[in-house]
Coordinates of C-alpha atoms and ligand atoms in Angstrom, one line a residue:
X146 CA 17.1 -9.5 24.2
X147 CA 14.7 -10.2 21.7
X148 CA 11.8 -13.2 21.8
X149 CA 10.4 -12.9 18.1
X150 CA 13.1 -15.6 16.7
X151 CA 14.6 -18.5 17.1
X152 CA 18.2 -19.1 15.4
X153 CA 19.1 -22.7 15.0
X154 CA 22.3 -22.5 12.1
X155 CA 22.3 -19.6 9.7
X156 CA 18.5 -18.3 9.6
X157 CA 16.4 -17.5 12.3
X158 CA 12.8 -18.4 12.3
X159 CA 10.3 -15.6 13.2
X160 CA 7.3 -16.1 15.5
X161 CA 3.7 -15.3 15.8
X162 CA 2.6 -12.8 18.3
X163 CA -1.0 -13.7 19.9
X164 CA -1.7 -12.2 23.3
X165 CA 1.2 -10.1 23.6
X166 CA 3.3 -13.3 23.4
X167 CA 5.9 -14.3 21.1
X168 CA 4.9 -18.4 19.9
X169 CA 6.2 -20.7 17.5
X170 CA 2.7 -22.4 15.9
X171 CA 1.4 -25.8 16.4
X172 CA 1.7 -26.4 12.9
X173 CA 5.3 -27.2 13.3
X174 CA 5.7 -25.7 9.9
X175 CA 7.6 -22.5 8.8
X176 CA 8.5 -20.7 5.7
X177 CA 11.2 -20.0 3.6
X178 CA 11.7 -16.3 3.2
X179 CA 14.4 -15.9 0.2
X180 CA 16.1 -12.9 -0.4
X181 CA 15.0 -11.3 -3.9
X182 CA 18.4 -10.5 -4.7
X183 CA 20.9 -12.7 -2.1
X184 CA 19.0 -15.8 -3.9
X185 CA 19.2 -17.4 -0.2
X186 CA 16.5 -17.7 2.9
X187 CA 17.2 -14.9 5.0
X188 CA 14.4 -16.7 7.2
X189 CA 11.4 -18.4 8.1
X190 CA 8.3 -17.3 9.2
X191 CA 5.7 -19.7 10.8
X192 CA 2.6 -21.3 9.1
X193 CA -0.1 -20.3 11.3
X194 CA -3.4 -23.1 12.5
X195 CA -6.8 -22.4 12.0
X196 CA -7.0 -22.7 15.8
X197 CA -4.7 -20.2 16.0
X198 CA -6.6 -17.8 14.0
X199 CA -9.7 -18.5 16.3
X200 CA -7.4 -17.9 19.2
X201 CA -6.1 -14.6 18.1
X202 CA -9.3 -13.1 16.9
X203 CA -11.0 -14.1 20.7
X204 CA -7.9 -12.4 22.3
X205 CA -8.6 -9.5 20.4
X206 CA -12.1 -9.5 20.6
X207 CA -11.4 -9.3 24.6
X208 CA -8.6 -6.5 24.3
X209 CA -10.9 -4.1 22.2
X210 CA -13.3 -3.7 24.5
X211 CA -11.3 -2.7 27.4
X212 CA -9.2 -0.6 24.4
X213 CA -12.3 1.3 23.5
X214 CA -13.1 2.2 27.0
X215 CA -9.9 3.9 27.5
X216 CA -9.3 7.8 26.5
X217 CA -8.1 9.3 23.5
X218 CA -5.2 10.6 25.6
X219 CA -4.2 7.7 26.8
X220 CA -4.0 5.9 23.6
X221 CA -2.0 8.1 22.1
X222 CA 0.5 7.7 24.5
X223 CA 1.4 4.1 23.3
X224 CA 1.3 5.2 20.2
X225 CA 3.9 7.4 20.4
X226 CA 5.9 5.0 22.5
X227 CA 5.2 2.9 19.4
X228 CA 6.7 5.7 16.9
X229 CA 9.8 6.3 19.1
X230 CA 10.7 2.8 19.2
X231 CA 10.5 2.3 15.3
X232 CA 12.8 5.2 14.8
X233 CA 15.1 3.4 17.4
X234 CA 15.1 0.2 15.4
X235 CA 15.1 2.1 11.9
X236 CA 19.0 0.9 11.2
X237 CA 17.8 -2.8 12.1
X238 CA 14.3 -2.6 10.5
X239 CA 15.8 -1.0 6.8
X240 CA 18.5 -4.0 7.2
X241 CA 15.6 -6.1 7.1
X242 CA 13.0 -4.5 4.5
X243 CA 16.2 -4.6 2.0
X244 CA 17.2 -7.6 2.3
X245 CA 13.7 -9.0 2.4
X246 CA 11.9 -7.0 -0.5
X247 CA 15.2 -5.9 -2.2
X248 CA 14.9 -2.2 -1.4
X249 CA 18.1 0.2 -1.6
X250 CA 18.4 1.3 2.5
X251 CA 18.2 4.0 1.7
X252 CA 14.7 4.0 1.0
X253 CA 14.4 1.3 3.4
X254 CA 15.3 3.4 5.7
X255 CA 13.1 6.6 4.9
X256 CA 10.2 4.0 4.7
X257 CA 10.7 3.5 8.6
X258 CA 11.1 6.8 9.5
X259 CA 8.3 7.9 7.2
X260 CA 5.9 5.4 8.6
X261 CA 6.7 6.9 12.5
X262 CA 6.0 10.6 11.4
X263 CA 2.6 8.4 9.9
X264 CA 1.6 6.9 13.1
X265 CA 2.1 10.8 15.1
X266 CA 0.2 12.0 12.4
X267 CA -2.8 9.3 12.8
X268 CA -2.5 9.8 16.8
X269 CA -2.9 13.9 16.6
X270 CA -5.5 13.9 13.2
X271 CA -7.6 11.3 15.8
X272 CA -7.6 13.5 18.8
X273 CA -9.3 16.3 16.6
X274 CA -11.7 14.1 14.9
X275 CA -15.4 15.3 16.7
X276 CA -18.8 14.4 16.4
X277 CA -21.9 16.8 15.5
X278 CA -25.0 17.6 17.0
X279 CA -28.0 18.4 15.1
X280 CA -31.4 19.8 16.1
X281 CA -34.3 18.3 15.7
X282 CA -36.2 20.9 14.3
X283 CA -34.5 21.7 11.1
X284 CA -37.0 19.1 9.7
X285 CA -40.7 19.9 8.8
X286 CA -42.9 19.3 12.1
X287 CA -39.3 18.7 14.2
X288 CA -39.4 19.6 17.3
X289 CA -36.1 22.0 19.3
X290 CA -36.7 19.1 22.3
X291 CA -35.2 16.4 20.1
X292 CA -30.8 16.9 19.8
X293 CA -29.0 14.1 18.1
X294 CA -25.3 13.6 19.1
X295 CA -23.6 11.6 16.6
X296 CA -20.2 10.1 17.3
X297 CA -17.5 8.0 15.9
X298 CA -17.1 4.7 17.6
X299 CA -14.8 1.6 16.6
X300 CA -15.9 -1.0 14.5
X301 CA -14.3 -4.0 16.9
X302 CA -11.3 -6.2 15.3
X303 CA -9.9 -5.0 12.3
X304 CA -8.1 -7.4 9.9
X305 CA -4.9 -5.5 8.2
X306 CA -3.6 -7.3 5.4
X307 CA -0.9 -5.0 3.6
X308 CA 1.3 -6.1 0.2
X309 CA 5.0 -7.0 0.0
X310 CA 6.0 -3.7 -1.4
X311 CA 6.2 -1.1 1.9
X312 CA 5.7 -3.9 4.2
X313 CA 6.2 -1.5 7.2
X314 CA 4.6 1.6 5.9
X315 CA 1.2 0.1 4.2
X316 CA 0.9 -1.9 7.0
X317 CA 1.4 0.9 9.8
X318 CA -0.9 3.0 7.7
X319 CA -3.5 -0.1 8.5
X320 CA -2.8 -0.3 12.4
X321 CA -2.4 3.0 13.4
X322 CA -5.7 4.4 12.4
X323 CA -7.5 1.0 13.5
X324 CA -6.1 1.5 16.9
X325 CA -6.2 5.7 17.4
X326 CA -9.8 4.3 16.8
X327 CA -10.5 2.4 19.3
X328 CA -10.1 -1.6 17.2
X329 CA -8.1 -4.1 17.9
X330 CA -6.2 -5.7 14.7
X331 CA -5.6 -9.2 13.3
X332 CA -2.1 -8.5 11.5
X333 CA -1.5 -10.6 8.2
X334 CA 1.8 -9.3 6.5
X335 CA 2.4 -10.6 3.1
X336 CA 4.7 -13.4 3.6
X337 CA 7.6 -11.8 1.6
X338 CA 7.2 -9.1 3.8
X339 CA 6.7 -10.7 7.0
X340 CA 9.8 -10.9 8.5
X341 CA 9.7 -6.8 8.0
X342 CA 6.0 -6.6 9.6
X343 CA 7.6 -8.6 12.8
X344 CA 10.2 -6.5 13.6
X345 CA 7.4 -3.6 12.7
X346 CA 5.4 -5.7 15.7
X347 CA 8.7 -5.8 17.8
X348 CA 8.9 -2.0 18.0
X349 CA 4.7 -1.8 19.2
X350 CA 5.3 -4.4 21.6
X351 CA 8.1 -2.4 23.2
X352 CA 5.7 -0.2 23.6
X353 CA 4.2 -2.6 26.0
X354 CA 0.5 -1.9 24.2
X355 CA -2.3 -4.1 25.9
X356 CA -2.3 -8.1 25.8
X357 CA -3.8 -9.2 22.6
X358 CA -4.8 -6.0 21.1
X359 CA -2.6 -6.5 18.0
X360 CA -1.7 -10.1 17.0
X361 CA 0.4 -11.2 14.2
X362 CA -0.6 -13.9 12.1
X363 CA 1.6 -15.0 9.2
X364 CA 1.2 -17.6 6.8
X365 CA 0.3 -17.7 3.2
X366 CA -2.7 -16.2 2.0
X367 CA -3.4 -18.7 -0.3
X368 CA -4.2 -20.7 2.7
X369 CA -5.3 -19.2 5.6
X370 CA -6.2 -16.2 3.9
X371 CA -9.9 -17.4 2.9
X372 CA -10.2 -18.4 7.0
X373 CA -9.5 -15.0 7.9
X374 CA -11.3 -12.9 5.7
X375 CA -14.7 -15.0 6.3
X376 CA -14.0 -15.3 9.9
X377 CA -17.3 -14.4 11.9
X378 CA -14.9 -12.5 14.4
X379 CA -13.5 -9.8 12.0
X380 CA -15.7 -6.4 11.6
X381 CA -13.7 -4.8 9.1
X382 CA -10.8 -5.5 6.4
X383 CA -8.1 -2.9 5.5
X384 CA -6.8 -4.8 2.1
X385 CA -4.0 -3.3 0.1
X386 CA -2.5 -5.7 -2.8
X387 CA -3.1 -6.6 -6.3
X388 CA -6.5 -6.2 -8.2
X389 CA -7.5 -10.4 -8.3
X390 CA -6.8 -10.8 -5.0
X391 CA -8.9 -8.0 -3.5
X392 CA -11.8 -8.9 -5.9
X393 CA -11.8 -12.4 -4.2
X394 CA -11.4 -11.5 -1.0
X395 CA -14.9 -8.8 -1.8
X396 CA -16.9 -12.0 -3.0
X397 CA -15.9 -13.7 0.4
X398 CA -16.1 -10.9 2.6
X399 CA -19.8 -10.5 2.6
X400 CA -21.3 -7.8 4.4
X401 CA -18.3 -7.0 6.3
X402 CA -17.1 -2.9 5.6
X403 CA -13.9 -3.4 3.5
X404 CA -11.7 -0.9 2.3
X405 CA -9.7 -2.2 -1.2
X406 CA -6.6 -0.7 -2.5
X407 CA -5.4 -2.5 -5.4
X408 CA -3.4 -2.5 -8.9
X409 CA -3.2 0.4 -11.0
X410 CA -2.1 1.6 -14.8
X411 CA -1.4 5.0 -13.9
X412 CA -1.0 7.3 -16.7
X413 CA 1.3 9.8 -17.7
X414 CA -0.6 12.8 -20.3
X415 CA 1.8 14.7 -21.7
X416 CA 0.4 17.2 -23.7
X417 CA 2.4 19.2 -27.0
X418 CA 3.0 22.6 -24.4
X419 CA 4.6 20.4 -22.0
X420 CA 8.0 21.0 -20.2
X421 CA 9.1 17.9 -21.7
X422 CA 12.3 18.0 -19.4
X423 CA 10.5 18.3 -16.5
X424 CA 7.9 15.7 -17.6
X425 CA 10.7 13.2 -18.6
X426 CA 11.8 13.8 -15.2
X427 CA 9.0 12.8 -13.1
X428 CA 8.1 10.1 -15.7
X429 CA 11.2 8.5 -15.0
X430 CA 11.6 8.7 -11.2
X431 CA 7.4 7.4 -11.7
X432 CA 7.6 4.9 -13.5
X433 CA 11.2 3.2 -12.3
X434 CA 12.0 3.6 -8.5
X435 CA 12.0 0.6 -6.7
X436 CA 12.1 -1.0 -10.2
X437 CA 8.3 0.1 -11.1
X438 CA 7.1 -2.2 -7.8
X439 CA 5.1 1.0 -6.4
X440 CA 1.0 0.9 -6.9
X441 CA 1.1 4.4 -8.2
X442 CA 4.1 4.0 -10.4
X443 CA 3.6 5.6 -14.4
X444 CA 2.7 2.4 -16.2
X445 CA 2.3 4.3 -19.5
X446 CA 2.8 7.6 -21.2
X447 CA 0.6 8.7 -23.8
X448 CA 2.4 11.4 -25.3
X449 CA 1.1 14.2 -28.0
X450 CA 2.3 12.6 -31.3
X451 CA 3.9 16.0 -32.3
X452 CA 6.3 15.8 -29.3
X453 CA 6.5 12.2 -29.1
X454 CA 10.3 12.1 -30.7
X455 CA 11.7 14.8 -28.5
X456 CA 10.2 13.1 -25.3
X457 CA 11.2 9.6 -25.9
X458 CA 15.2 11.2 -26.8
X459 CA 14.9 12.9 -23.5
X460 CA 13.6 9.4 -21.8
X461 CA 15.9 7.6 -23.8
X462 CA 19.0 9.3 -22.4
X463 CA 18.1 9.7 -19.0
X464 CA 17.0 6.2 -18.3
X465 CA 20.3 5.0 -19.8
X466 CA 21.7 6.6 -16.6
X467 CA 19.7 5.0 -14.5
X468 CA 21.6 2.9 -11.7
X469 CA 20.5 -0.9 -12.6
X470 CA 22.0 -3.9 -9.3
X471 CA 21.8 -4.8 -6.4
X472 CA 19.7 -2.6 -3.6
X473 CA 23.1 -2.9 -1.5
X474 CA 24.4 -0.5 -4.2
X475 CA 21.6 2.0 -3.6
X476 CA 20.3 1.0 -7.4
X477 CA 17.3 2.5 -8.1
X478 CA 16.1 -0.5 -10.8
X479 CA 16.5 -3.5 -8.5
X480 CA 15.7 -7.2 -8.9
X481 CA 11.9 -7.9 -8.6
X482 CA 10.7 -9.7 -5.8
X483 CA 10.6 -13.2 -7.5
X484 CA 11.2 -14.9 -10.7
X485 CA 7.8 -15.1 -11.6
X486 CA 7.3 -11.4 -11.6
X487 CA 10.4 -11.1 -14.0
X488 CA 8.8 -13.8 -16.3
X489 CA 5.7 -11.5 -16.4
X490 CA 7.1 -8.8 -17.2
X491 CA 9.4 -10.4 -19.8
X492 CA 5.9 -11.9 -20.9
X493 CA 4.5 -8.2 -21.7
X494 CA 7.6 -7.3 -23.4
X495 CA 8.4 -9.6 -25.9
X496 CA 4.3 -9.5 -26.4
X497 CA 4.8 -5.8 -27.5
X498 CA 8.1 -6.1 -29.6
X499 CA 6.1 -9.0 -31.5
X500 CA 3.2 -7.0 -32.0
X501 CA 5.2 -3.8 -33.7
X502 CA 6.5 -2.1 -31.1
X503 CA 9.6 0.0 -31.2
X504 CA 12.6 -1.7 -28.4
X505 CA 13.6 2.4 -26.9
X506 CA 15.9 1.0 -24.6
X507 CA 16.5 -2.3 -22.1
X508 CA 15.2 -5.8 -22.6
X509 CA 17.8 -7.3 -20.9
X510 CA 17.4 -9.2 -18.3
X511 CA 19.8 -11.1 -15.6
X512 CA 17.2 -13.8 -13.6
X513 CA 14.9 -11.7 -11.7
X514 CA 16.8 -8.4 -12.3
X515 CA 14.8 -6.7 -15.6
X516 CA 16.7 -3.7 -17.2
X517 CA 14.3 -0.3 -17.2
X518 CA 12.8 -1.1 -20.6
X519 CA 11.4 2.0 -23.1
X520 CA 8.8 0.6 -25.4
X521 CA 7.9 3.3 -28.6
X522 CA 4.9 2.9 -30.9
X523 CA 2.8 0.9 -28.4
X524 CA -0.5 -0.1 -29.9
X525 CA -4.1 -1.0 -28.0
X526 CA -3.7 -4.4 -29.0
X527 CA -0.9 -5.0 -27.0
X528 CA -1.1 -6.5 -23.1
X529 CA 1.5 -3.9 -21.9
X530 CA -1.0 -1.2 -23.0
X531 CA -3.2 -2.1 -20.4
X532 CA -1.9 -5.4 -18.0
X533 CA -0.1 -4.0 -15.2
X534 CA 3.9 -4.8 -14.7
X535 CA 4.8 -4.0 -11.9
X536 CA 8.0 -3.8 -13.2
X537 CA 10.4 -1.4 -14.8
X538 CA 9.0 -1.5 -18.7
X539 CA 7.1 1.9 -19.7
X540 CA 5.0 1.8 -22.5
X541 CA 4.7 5.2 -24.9
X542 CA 1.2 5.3 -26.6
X543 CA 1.2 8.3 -29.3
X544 CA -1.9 10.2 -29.2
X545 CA -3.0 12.9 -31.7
X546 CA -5.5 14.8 -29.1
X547 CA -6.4 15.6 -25.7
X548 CA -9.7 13.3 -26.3
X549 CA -7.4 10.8 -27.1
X550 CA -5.4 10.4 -24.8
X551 CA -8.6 11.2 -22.2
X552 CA -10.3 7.7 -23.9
X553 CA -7.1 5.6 -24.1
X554 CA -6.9 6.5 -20.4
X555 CA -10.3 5.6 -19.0
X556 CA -10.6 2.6 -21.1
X557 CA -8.5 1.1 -18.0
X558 CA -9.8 -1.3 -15.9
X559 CA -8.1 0.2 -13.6
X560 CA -8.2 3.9 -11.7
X561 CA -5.6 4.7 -9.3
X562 CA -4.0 8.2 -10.7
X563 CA -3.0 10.1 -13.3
X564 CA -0.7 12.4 -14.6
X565 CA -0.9 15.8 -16.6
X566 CA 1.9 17.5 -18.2
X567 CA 1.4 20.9 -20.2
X568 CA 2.1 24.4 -19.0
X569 CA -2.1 25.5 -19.7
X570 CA -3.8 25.2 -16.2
X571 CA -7.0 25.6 -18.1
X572 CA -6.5 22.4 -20.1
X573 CA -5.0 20.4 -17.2
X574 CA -8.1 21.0 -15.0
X575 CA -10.2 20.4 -18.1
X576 CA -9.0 16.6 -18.5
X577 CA -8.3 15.8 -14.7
X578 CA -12.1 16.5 -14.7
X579 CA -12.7 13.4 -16.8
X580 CA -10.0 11.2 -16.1
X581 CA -11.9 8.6 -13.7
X582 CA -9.2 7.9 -11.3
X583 CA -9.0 8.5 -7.9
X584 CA -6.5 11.2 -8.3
X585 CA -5.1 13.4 -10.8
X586 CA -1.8 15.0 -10.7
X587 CA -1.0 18.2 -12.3
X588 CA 3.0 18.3 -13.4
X589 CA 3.9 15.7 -11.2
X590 CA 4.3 12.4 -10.6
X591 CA 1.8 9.8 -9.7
X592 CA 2.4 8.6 -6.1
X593 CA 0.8 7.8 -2.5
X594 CA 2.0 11.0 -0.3
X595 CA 1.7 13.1 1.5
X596 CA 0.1 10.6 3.6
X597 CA -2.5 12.6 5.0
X598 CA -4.2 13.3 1.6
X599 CA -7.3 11.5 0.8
X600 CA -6.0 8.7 -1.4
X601 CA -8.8 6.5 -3.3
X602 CA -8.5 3.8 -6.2
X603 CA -12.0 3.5 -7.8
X604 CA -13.1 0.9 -10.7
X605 CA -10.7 -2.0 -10.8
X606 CA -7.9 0.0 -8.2
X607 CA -10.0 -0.3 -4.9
X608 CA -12.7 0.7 -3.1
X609 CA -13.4 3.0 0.1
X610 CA -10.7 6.2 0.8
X611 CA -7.4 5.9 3.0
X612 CA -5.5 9.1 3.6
X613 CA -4.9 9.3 7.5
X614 CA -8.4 10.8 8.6
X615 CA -10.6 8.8 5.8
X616 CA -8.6 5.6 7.1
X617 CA -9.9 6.9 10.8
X618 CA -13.5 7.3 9.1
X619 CA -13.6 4.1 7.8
X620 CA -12.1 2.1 10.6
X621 CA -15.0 3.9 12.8
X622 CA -19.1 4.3 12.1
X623 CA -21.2 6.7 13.4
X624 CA -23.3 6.3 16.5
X625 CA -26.1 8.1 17.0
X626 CA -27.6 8.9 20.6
X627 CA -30.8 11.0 20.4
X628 CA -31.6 13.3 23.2
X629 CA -35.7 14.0 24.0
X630 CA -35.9 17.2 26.6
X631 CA -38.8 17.3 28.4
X632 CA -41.0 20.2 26.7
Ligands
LIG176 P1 -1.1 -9.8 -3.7 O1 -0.4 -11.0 -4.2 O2 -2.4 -9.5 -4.0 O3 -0.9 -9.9 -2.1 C1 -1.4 -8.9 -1.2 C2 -1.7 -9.5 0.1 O4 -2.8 -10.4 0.0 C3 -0.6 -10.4 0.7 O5 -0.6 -10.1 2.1 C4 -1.1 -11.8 0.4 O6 -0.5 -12.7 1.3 C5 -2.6 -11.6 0.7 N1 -3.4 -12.7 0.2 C6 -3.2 -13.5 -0.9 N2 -4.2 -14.4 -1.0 C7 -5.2 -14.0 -0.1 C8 -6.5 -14.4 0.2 N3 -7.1 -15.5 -0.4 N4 -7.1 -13.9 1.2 C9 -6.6 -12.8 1.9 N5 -5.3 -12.3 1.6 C10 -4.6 -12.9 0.6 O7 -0.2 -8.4 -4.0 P2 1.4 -8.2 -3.9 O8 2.1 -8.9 -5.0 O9 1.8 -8.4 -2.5 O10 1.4 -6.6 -4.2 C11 1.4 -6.1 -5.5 C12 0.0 -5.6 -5.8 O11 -0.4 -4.7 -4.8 C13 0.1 -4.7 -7.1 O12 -1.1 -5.0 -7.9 C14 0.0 -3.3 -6.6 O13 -0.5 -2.4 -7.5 C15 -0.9 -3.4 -5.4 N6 -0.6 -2.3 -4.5 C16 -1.6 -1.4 -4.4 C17 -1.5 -0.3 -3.5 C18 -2.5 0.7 -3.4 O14 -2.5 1.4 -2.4 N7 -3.5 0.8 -4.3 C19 -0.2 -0.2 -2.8 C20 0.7 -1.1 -3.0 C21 0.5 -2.2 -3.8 P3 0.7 -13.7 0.8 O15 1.8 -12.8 0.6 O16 0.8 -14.7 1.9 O17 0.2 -14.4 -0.5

């Protein structure tokens, strides 16, 4: 039997979970969830009070503390708990994520099981994590009596506050690391997302984790968002979501420790000794799975003018296969998550076309379901050379040099990753030296995993590292406890 939702006709509305209990909020109001692609609510999800932010954050306040006293063994063992059950509800979860975010199961799926290998990775990386000592005479005039021990200890309650995109994995990748470190965390999903984060929540409290260590709190950010991000309780925000948002959310946050992953315009170099079948390849499955919806998707290819025409043939051909519908299909191009997106992306588009550019492939659109689109000749003065999509249109920006393409590049606002195609190692080290993003990758596609790799957005794409261990590091600070020996 489950207690997170109450059905009354066809939907079912979806509690809140504060104090290891599941509650329907005093606001008496819920949310529509609709279904990106079924064009119906799938569900509703509850408008959380102010109050019952305050009343979450104290629970959690109270949990931590009895949280951070117990071992490192000991956690772990919920953890796990929490892992197994999330691979027992993986069929029900995935049936969930794609209906909710429009995501094939398939990936849905993989998501789920991908985020339990995640939280066993977090729990075993965490009970290798050790302090240092040092001596206090490796300084001028230090004396050997004098031996700091410094140690990692939890910052307290840690707000997690994922986007709609992964809402299982991004937010796992949030909780996991918060708790392994000793925190307790005040949930927010995205709220086209939530319904996904709850049954997320459903699996941990199966794992019968203590009263009020993790608490969901849904509700739009646009108005209880603001509340929780300035609330005097919180020690720490783990932000993931687009670029405005987190910029906001730094103003308000003050001198709490934050962690920002945002938006991105990842490129993809491709330079004239490319394998331009191999870089089609990865340029493709880049820039269109999950119909471009991915932070680290390619959001444009600036390609060495000299093997510009074979490259966009090979693109062109290839992305006319692609499998365009509905997720229950498996498609990989998919309907974006709401109208408004589609309109955007539309926006950038017909911006481009009007401005000179050449239509490859696409523009054609069904409501919220955007056709991969192949835009040739793209020019600087053009939004879809540097706005991000988030949608399935790839811009080609012809480039007559390495320096080029390097300047075109970093003139971003944004930093996420990039890609390098040629077959000279010399010259792909040479420009992922001065790309400024937080990664560079070297005949490959830009993307998130392997999850335990540092992964770090700098100028508009984020601040702070995640990347299991630096998501431990920064969900922790160290503690100093100096030791004076007799002499
Ligand atoms: P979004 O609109 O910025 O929302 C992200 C989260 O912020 C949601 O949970 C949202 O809640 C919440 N929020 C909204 N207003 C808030 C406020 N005032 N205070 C606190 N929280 C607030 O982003 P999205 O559309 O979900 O996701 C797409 C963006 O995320 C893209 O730009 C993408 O590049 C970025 N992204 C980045 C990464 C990365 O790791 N770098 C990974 C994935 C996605 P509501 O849903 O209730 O509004």
């Amino acid at each position: 039997m489950t207690f997170t939702a109450l059905t009354s006709s066809s939907v079912s509305t979806y509690k809140l979970y504060i104090n290891g209990k599941w509650e329907q909020s005093k606001s008496g109001q819920a949310i529509d969830i609709q279904s990106p692609y079924l064009y119906e609510a799938i569900g509703k999800v509850q408008a959380i009070t102010k109050e019952e932010v305050d009343e979450a954050i104290h629970f959690a306040q109270k949990a931590q503390k009895e949280w951070a006293d117990i071992s490192l063994q000991e956690r772990a063992k919920y953890l796990y708990k929490w892992a197994d059950e999330l691979v027992n509800m993986q069929d029900e979860i995935a049936e969930v994520i794609k209906k909710e975010v429009g995501k094939s199961y398939k990936d849905a799926k993989s998501e789920v099981v991908r985020t339990a290998d995640f939280i066993r990775y977090t729990v075993e990386e965490a009970l290798h994590i050790h302090g240092e000592s040092m001596r206090g005479d490796s300084f001028p005039g230090g004396s050997q009596s004098k031996i700091a021990i410094i140690q990692r200890v939890p910052l307290g309650v840690v707000l997690a506050i994922p986007p709609f995109n992964y809402p299982v994995n991004l937010a796992a990748a949030k909780l996991a690391p918060a708790l392994m470190a000793g925190n307790a965390v005040i949930f927010k999903p995205a709220t086209q997302g939530a319904i996904s984060g709850t049954k997320m929540i459903e699996a941990l409290h199966k794992a019968e984790f203590p009263k009020g260590l993790v608490n969901l709190v849904t509700g739009r950010g646009s108005v209880i968002g603001d509340y929780l991000v300035e609330h005097k309780g919180i020690n720490m925000i783990s932000f993931t979501g687009g670029t405005n948002t987190g910029v906001n959310l730094a103003k308000k946050a003050s001198m709490v420790p934050l962690v920002l992953e945002l938006g991105g315009k990842d490129p993809g170099i491709v330079r004239e000794d490319a394998d331009l079948q191999e870089a089609a390849k990865h340029i493709i499955s880049g820039a269109f799975s999950y119909s471009g919806q991915r932070c680290t998707a390619i959001k444009r290819v600036l390609v060495h003018e000299s093997v510009a025409n074979e490259l966009i043939g090979i693109l062109k051909e290839e992305i006319e296969k692609l499998s365009v519908g509905s997720p229950e299909d498996g498609s990989m191009v998919v309907p974006l998550i709401d109208d408004q997106s589609a309109n955007f992306v539309q926006g950038l588009i017909d911006d481009a076309i009007k401005k000179g550019a050449t239509l490859v492939t696409g523009n054609k659109r069904e409501r919220n379901l955007v056709y991969p689109t192949l835009l040739d000749h793209v020019t600087e003065d053009m939004r879809v050379a540097w706005e991000e999509p988030f949608g399935p249109v790839l811009p080609v920006i012809r480039v007559s040099s390495d320096e080029e393409a390097i300047n075109i590049a970093n003139e971003s606002e944004f930093g996420l990753q990039a890609s390098v195609f040629t077959k000279d190692i010399n010259k792909a080290f040479a420009i992922a030296n001065k790309i400024e993003t937080g990664s560079v990758q070297i005949n490959g596609r830009t993307e998130r995993g392997p999850d335990h790799f540092p992964f770090i957005g700098v100028k508009g794409s984020g601040m702070g590292a995640q990347g299991i261990r630096k998501s431990i590091e920064s969900m922790t600070r160290e503690k100093v406890t100096v030791l004076n020996l007799a002499e």
